[in-house]
Amino acid sequence: MASALFYNENDGYIDGILRGYFSGILNQTQYLNFTQCETLEDLRLQIGATDYGTLLQNEPSPLATSTLSERLTERLVDEFNYIRATAVQPLSKFLDYITYQYMIDNVILLITGTLHERDTHDLLERCHPLGQFESMPALCVATTVAELYNTVLVETPLAPYFANCLSAQDLDELNIEIIRNTLYKAYLEDFYAFCQTLGGPTAEVMGDILQFEADRRTVNITINSFGTELPKEDRKKLFPTIGRLFPEGNAKLAIADEFEQVKATCEVFHEYRPFFDMSTSGKTLEDKFFEHEVFLNRLAFQQQFNYGVFYAYIKLKEQEIRNIVWIAECISQNQKDRINSYIPVL
Amino acid sequence: MAPTTLFRSEEMSLIQLYIPAEVAQPCVAELGELGKVQFRDLNPEVNAFQRAFVSEIRRLDEMERLCRFFNTQIEKAEIPIRPLTAAAYGSRARSAQEIDDLEEKLKEHEGRIIQMNGSYETLQRRYLQLTELRHVLRETGGFFEQAESRQDTIRNSMDEGDASTPLLEHDVEQQNHDEMGRLNLGYVTGVISRARMQTFERVLWRSLRGNLYMNSAEIDEPITDPDSDEVIDKNVFAIFAHGREIINKIKKISQSLGATLYTVDDSADKRRDAYLEVTGRIEDLNNVLSNTSQTRRAELQKIAENLTSWTTVVRKEKAIYHTMNLFNYDVNRKCLIAEGWCASNDISIIQHALKNATEASGTNLPSILTELTTKKKPPTFHRTNKFTEGFQAVIDAYGIARYREVNPGLFTIISFPYLFAIMFGDVGHGFLMFLFALYLVLNEKKLAKVDNDIFSMFFSGRYMVLLMGLFSMYVGFIYNDMFSLSLDFWKTGFDWPTEYNSTDTIEATPNGNVYPFGFDPSWHGSENFLLFSNSYKMKQAIIIGVIHMLFGICLQVYNHVNFKNKMFIWLEFLPQILFMSSIFGYLTFCIMYKWSVDWWALDENGNHIHNAPPNLLNMLIYMFLSPGNVNPEEQLYPGQGPIQTILLLIAVVCVPWMWFAKPYYLKAQHNKHHYQSVAGDDDVAYDEEQNGHAGGSNEATEDDEEEEEFEFSEVMIHQTIHTIEFCLNCISNTASYLRLWALSLAHAQLSSVLWDMTFKIWFGFSGVIGVIGLFIGFAMWFSLTIFILLGMEGLSAFLHTLRLHWVEFDGKFYMADGVKFEPFAFKTVLEAKSE
């Protein structure tokens, strides 16, 4: 109750701004218009008619999909930065938490890239702008896990998450994957705990979203580890301990060997049951996860006085960018039969 | 054809144009210049990118992008662009051939500019590198000297550390060290942006565990980054460390953090040579750079001269094709069919324009204009001029008039300044306001170009302010108030006693003279002035309010006649006006009557003829509370009781009249209409109709789309609300006009307080203090008069006047559910874009 009373005092303005941004999210008709486009130029015309407005008007033709994606992301980052700059505690901390996941992605991207001896500058350009931090470029130098930690990560907010990874020695494909998942697990748990301290509707809304995120990761890790050399005890260590599957579900998944077992474990939960029903439509598990994520994020906007909307908006907007880029790719590669597999946000 | 007036909106016609496809573009261009037709979208179901002229629009979009590109380039080079002048507006839309040429030209320019930018950038990058190198060379000299001395200490400390080792070995090592030290103390030199310096140091320190010696110096010359065109502060750094591995690592870290590395020789002589060489090369490069920059500037200047007219042409063309996308092709695809609204009075002008356009393009196929009859609701178009524009805008801000309904804008021209003036009445303030507006009006050509939101708001209302100033002066004369002082023009109607003690209260006696205009100046400063002026201003507010509202109700008649609802005059207008005038009209009459009677007159016996003047407020209240009875002591005129009873009865009868007459009339009308349409062929429908309701639904489908379904209960509810609202509003709106009194009182008091507190207090002083005091006092008084009284008070009076017009006056008759006429005109297209 108290949070509702005083919410607008600190966060009312920025919440209003955000809900304004939210109303600019593309709706079904606009997607329908997009999918009818014959060329990228048509798409540019259509995007011009949406809230993106003049975003693309200064791009020379022909328009490339990569430019499109860059511009769209830029817009999202601008919006986020504006919100971040205006926010005060604890919202600003909450927003920082949102950036951590992009940091994790960037760190992993850079070390994987370095492992494959890719050009550093290309890698830096491909990093998500929301997850950039000052000493990030120096990641390219690191060759061992300890070095990675001591040189760069120790001064980033990711440092505490990294503490669990220090046991690994070399940076190889498998270890990087383990690092990624360990980091993510620690991040999710930390974020979840933080949201719970905020209490009120934030805790409720973010709780649902993060629990689903955790379950999704658990399921993904399980399925992806089939047939790899990852020991089962290690697999269990990677599972976030905040999901709805925790603890029995996690325990069962840790020893699962095939897809059917995963399905049986998850079907306990009514919401998760349809994900594993492969007979209907050609949608993959990943798509269904995305759909459910979008659904949860959209739900966040049904609640007043919660920070979940900020998280949800970024996620929805990301999905929207993915959708537009997908449509653009389908158009430019003449794959119009698959153009409708985007995931509608509204 | 109806003449053009401001009383009603223009009569509109739906016209259809058949334009041969080959002359469509010049024809639409001509119509765009004319700006008198609003085109309808004939293919609303077609997607934006599937329309006929999308490719042309896309081409023009590209050209517009080029124009914008030039614009940014020119702005960056700080070349003034010729502003959008009247001449530029005149640059005509071009033919297809000319557009092709223009496109060619733009592309050519773009190519050249991009090429020049490219080479300029390469040169600049080279220049950047050389400047950085020069700084590195200059700064590193010092570093090397320091490092040399440092090296000794490093070695010495190592010697000490090795003290425990056997002497012989030590000697060997020592020799090695002497050689190796020179060779192995590697170094990395380069430049990094100052903002990154800290991170850089930290990362290096951590990854090398402090095994390095780093030195850096700031470059005081600002360096422009050719990528972002931003000036960046940079630092030169030199890092000394042992071992190839470590040196490589340092190099890698520096590069990934965005540093540029430059190799420098460790011998001082070679460094000096390199330094001289670099300086020489920089000078050469400078020449080339300035040359390139010059040519680029020349090119841009050439573009800048024409850019405005190009942009205008491109925008006009784009607008033309956007408009043509609204058109339909005929079956043979030889003609474009356009539909649109235009004022009936303008049809001949449009025809003429079309003829001109077709003739100019040298074809013998004429464009055909036909007028269509339609039941569609035409848009509302009020032809305004620069004087009426401001007033109409005030009304349009409330709502656009329904097509051909009475336009309150016309009456607003006088009533607005007048109501404003009643609140603002002061000769001095009015005169200042008048002067300000006069300045705006006399310099309107020059000031129209000023681009400032607040100013343009005042500017668009300049004629309104002018009239407001004039009327304020007029009302000021009535109030006899000029900066809270009185004017004494004529002989006053009061005599002051000639002998009196300055502490006594004295009384002026009427001398039979009547002051010809406005308040008698003798009232000024008297103790009961406020009582007198309040009573006057309050009654004045009521009288003006009631007249204003009655007038508003009367305007309904014109609407009813015009919309062919003559019955509504009996069903709606009559009860309303009776209700209003039997209560508040009567009050107004009483006020006037009370003024006209000399309540203190005596008969020949010296007795009062009349009773004491009655209180009108109580009279009105008791008219309702005890109808028919009037206390003889408070009687206004003989026979008051019965008259008030009759008036009250009239008012009471009016309520059910207003309430039920109209819905039942509408129902009867509807039934009659329905009988006619279904008579004879469907008995079931007839029976249903007998039962009262229904009927509407099956009929509406076959009827014209314009006709709405008739639902009796809905009409009834609507009328109930309307009736209750009207009756309550009569009271509340009349009370609302009392704001005229309140604001006028506030204004007069504020201005007198200001006069007394800032200026008048200095009148008592003399000598130097008096002079300085008067000077400061006047400055304060005058500036506060401007800001508080004219600015804030004026704004508040303006808002209250606005409310009285929107709510109290417009609410009585103005339906305001029309659609604004927005003709296709290049002028609006260009103005919208240039914002």
PDB file of C-alpha atoms in Angstrom, chain B residues 296-382:
ATOM      1  CA  ARG B 296      34.276  21.771 -50.828  1.00  0.00           C
ATOM      2  CA  ARG B 297      33.119  25.050 -49.428  1.00  0.00           C
ATOM      3  CA  ALA B 298      32.791  26.515 -52.895  1.00  0.00           C
ATOM      4  CA  GLU B 299      30.689  23.562 -53.971  1.00  0.00           C
ATOM      5  CA  LEU B 300      28.502  23.845 -50.921  1.00  0.00           C
ATOM      6  CA  GLN B 301      28.092  27.547 -51.463  1.00  0.00           C
ATOM      7  CA  LYS B 302      26.888  26.856 -54.941  1.00  0.00           C
ATOM      8  CA  ILE B 303      24.382  24.396 -53.551  1.00  0.00           C
ATOM      9  CA  ALA B 304      23.323  26.748 -50.785  1.00  0.00           C
ATOM     10  CA  GLU B 305      22.229  29.303 -53.329  1.00  0.00           C
ATOM     11  CA  ASN B 306      19.679  26.999 -54.866  1.00  0.00           C
ATOM     12  CA  LEU B 307      18.915  24.652 -52.042  1.00  0.00           C
ATOM     13  CA  THR B 308      15.829  26.432 -50.782  1.00  0.00           C
ATOM     14  CA  SER B 309      14.170  26.519 -54.152  1.00  0.00           C
ATOM     15  CA  TRP B 310      15.093  22.877 -54.814  1.00  0.00           C
ATOM     16  CA  THR B 311      13.639  21.826 -51.504  1.00  0.00           C
ATOM     17  CA  THR B 312      10.502  23.767 -52.244  1.00  0.00           C
ATOM     18  CA  VAL B 313      10.122  22.191 -55.640  1.00  0.00           C
ATOM     19  CA  VAL B 314      10.667  18.714 -54.256  1.00  0.00           C
ATOM     20  CA  ARG B 315       8.169  19.228 -51.467  1.00  0.00           C
ATOM     21  CA  LYS B 316       5.581  20.598 -53.811  1.00  0.00           C
ATOM     22  CA  GLU B 317       6.065  17.680 -56.162  1.00  0.00           C
ATOM     23  CA  LYS B 318       5.745  15.260 -53.315  1.00  0.00           C
ATOM     24  CA  ALA B 319       2.541  16.918 -52.169  1.00  0.00           C
ATOM     25  CA  ILE B 320       1.202  16.681 -55.720  1.00  0.00           C
ATOM     26  CA  TYR B 321       1.812  12.954 -55.950  1.00  0.00           C
ATOM     27  CA  HIS B 322       0.442  12.375 -52.478  1.00  0.00           C
ATOM     28  CA  THR B 323      -2.713  14.114 -53.650  1.00  0.00           C
ATOM     29  CA  MET B 324      -2.814  12.181 -56.886  1.00  0.00           C
ATOM     30  CA  ASN B 325      -2.678   8.987 -54.853  1.00  0.00           C
ATOM     31  CA  LEU B 326      -6.125   9.910 -53.584  1.00  0.00           C
ATOM     32  CA  PHE B 327      -7.489   9.838 -57.130  1.00  0.00           C
ATOM     33  CA  ASN B 328      -9.059   7.041 -59.090  1.00  0.00           C
ATOM     34  CA  TYR B 329      -8.285   5.886 -62.613  1.00  0.00           C
ATOM     35  CA  ASP B 330     -11.172   5.568 -64.993  1.00  0.00           C
ATOM     36  CA  VAL B 331     -11.782   2.305 -66.823  1.00  0.00           C
ATOM     37  CA  ASN B 332      -9.495   3.081 -69.742  1.00  0.00           C
ATOM     38  CA  ARG B 333      -6.798   4.428 -67.459  1.00  0.00           C
ATOM     39  CA  LYS B 334      -6.689   7.560 -69.573  1.00  0.00           C
ATOM     40  CA  CYS B 335      -8.230   9.830 -67.003  1.00  0.00           C
ATOM     41  CA  LEU B 336      -7.804  10.437 -63.347  1.00  0.00           C
ATOM     42  CA  ILE B 337     -10.991  10.955 -61.405  1.00  0.00           C
ATOM     43  CA  ALA B 338     -10.775  13.187 -58.391  1.00  0.00           C
ATOM     44  CA  GLU B 339     -13.437  14.098 -55.919  1.00  0.00           C
ATOM     45  CA  GLY B 340     -13.286  16.914 -53.478  1.00  0.00           C
ATOM     46  CA  TRP B 341     -14.975  19.657 -51.609  1.00  0.00           C
ATOM     47  CA  CYS B 342     -14.766  23.285 -52.560  1.00  0.00           C
ATOM     48  CA  ALA B 343     -16.703  26.414 -51.830  1.00  0.00           C
ATOM     49  CA  SER B 344     -19.498  26.799 -54.362  1.00  0.00           C
ATOM     50  CA  ASN B 345     -18.384  30.359 -54.940  1.00  0.00           C
ATOM     51  CA  ASP B 346     -14.930  29.187 -55.972  1.00  0.00           C
ATOM     52  CA  ILE B 347     -15.990  26.749 -58.674  1.00  0.00           C
ATOM     53  CA  SER B 348     -15.472  29.220 -61.489  1.00  0.00           C
ATOM     54  CA  ILE B 349     -11.995  30.083 -60.211  1.00  0.00           C
ATOM     55  CA  ILE B 350     -11.132  26.411 -60.074  1.00  0.00           C
ATOM     56  CA  GLN B 351     -12.451  25.844 -63.540  1.00  0.00           C
ATOM     57  CA  HIS B 352     -10.384  28.717 -64.788  1.00  0.00           C
ATOM     58  CA  ALA B 353      -7.275  27.359 -63.105  1.00  0.00           C
ATOM     59  CA  LEU B 354      -7.831  23.938 -64.643  1.00  0.00           C
ATOM     60  CA  LYS B 355      -8.260  25.496 -68.059  1.00  0.00           C
ATOM     61  CA  ASN B 356      -5.056  27.449 -67.660  1.00  0.00           C
ATOM     62  CA  ALA B 357      -3.155  24.367 -66.619  1.00  0.00           C
ATOM     63  CA  THR B 358      -4.389  22.298 -69.538  1.00  0.00           C
ATOM     64  CA  GLU B 359      -3.710  25.065 -72.017  1.00  0.00           C
ATOM     65  CA  ALA B 360      -0.239  25.670 -70.667  1.00  0.00           C
ATOM     66  CA  SER B 361       0.652  22.038 -71.176  1.00  0.00           C
ATOM     67  CA  GLY B 362      -0.483  22.285 -74.769  1.00  0.00           C
ATOM     68  CA  THR B 363      -2.947  19.467 -74.946  1.00  0.00           C
ATOM     69  CA  ASN B 364      -6.393  19.634 -76.436  1.00  0.00           C
ATOM     70  CA  LEU B 365      -7.954  17.313 -73.912  1.00  0.00           C
ATOM     71  CA  PRO B 366      -9.810  19.467 -71.409  1.00  0.00           C
ATOM     72  CA  SER B 367     -10.273  18.635 -67.759  1.00  0.00           C
ATOM     73  CA  ILE B 368     -13.882  18.319 -66.813  1.00  0.00           C
ATOM     74  CA  LEU B 369     -15.400  19.574 -63.604  1.00  0.00           C
ATOM     75  CA  THR B 370     -18.831  18.402 -62.547  1.00  0.00           C
ATOM     76  CA  GLU B 371     -20.758  19.155 -59.448  1.00  0.00           C
ATOM     77  CA  LEU B 372     -22.200  16.152 -57.625  1.00  0.00           C
ATOM     78  CA  THR B 373     -25.254  16.113 -55.462  1.00  0.00           C
ATOM     79  CA  THR B 374     -24.602  14.286 -52.267  1.00  0.00           C
ATOM     80  CA  LYS B 375     -25.936  13.677 -48.815  1.00  0.00           C
ATOM     81  CA  LYS B 376     -22.472  13.591 -47.356  1.00  0.00           C
ATOM     82  CA  LYS B 377     -21.740  16.122 -44.681  1.00  0.00           C
ATOM     83  CA  PRO B 378     -19.702  18.924 -46.211  1.00  0.00           C
ATOM     84  CA  PRO B 379     -16.794  20.446 -44.325  1.00  0.00           C
ATOM     85  CA  THR B 380     -17.113  23.854 -42.727  1.00  0.00           C
ATOM     86  CA  PHE B 381     -15.281  26.697 -44.357  1.00  0.00           C
ATOM     87  CA  HIS B 382     -15.268  30.199 -42.975  1.00  0.00           C
TER      88      HIS B 382
END
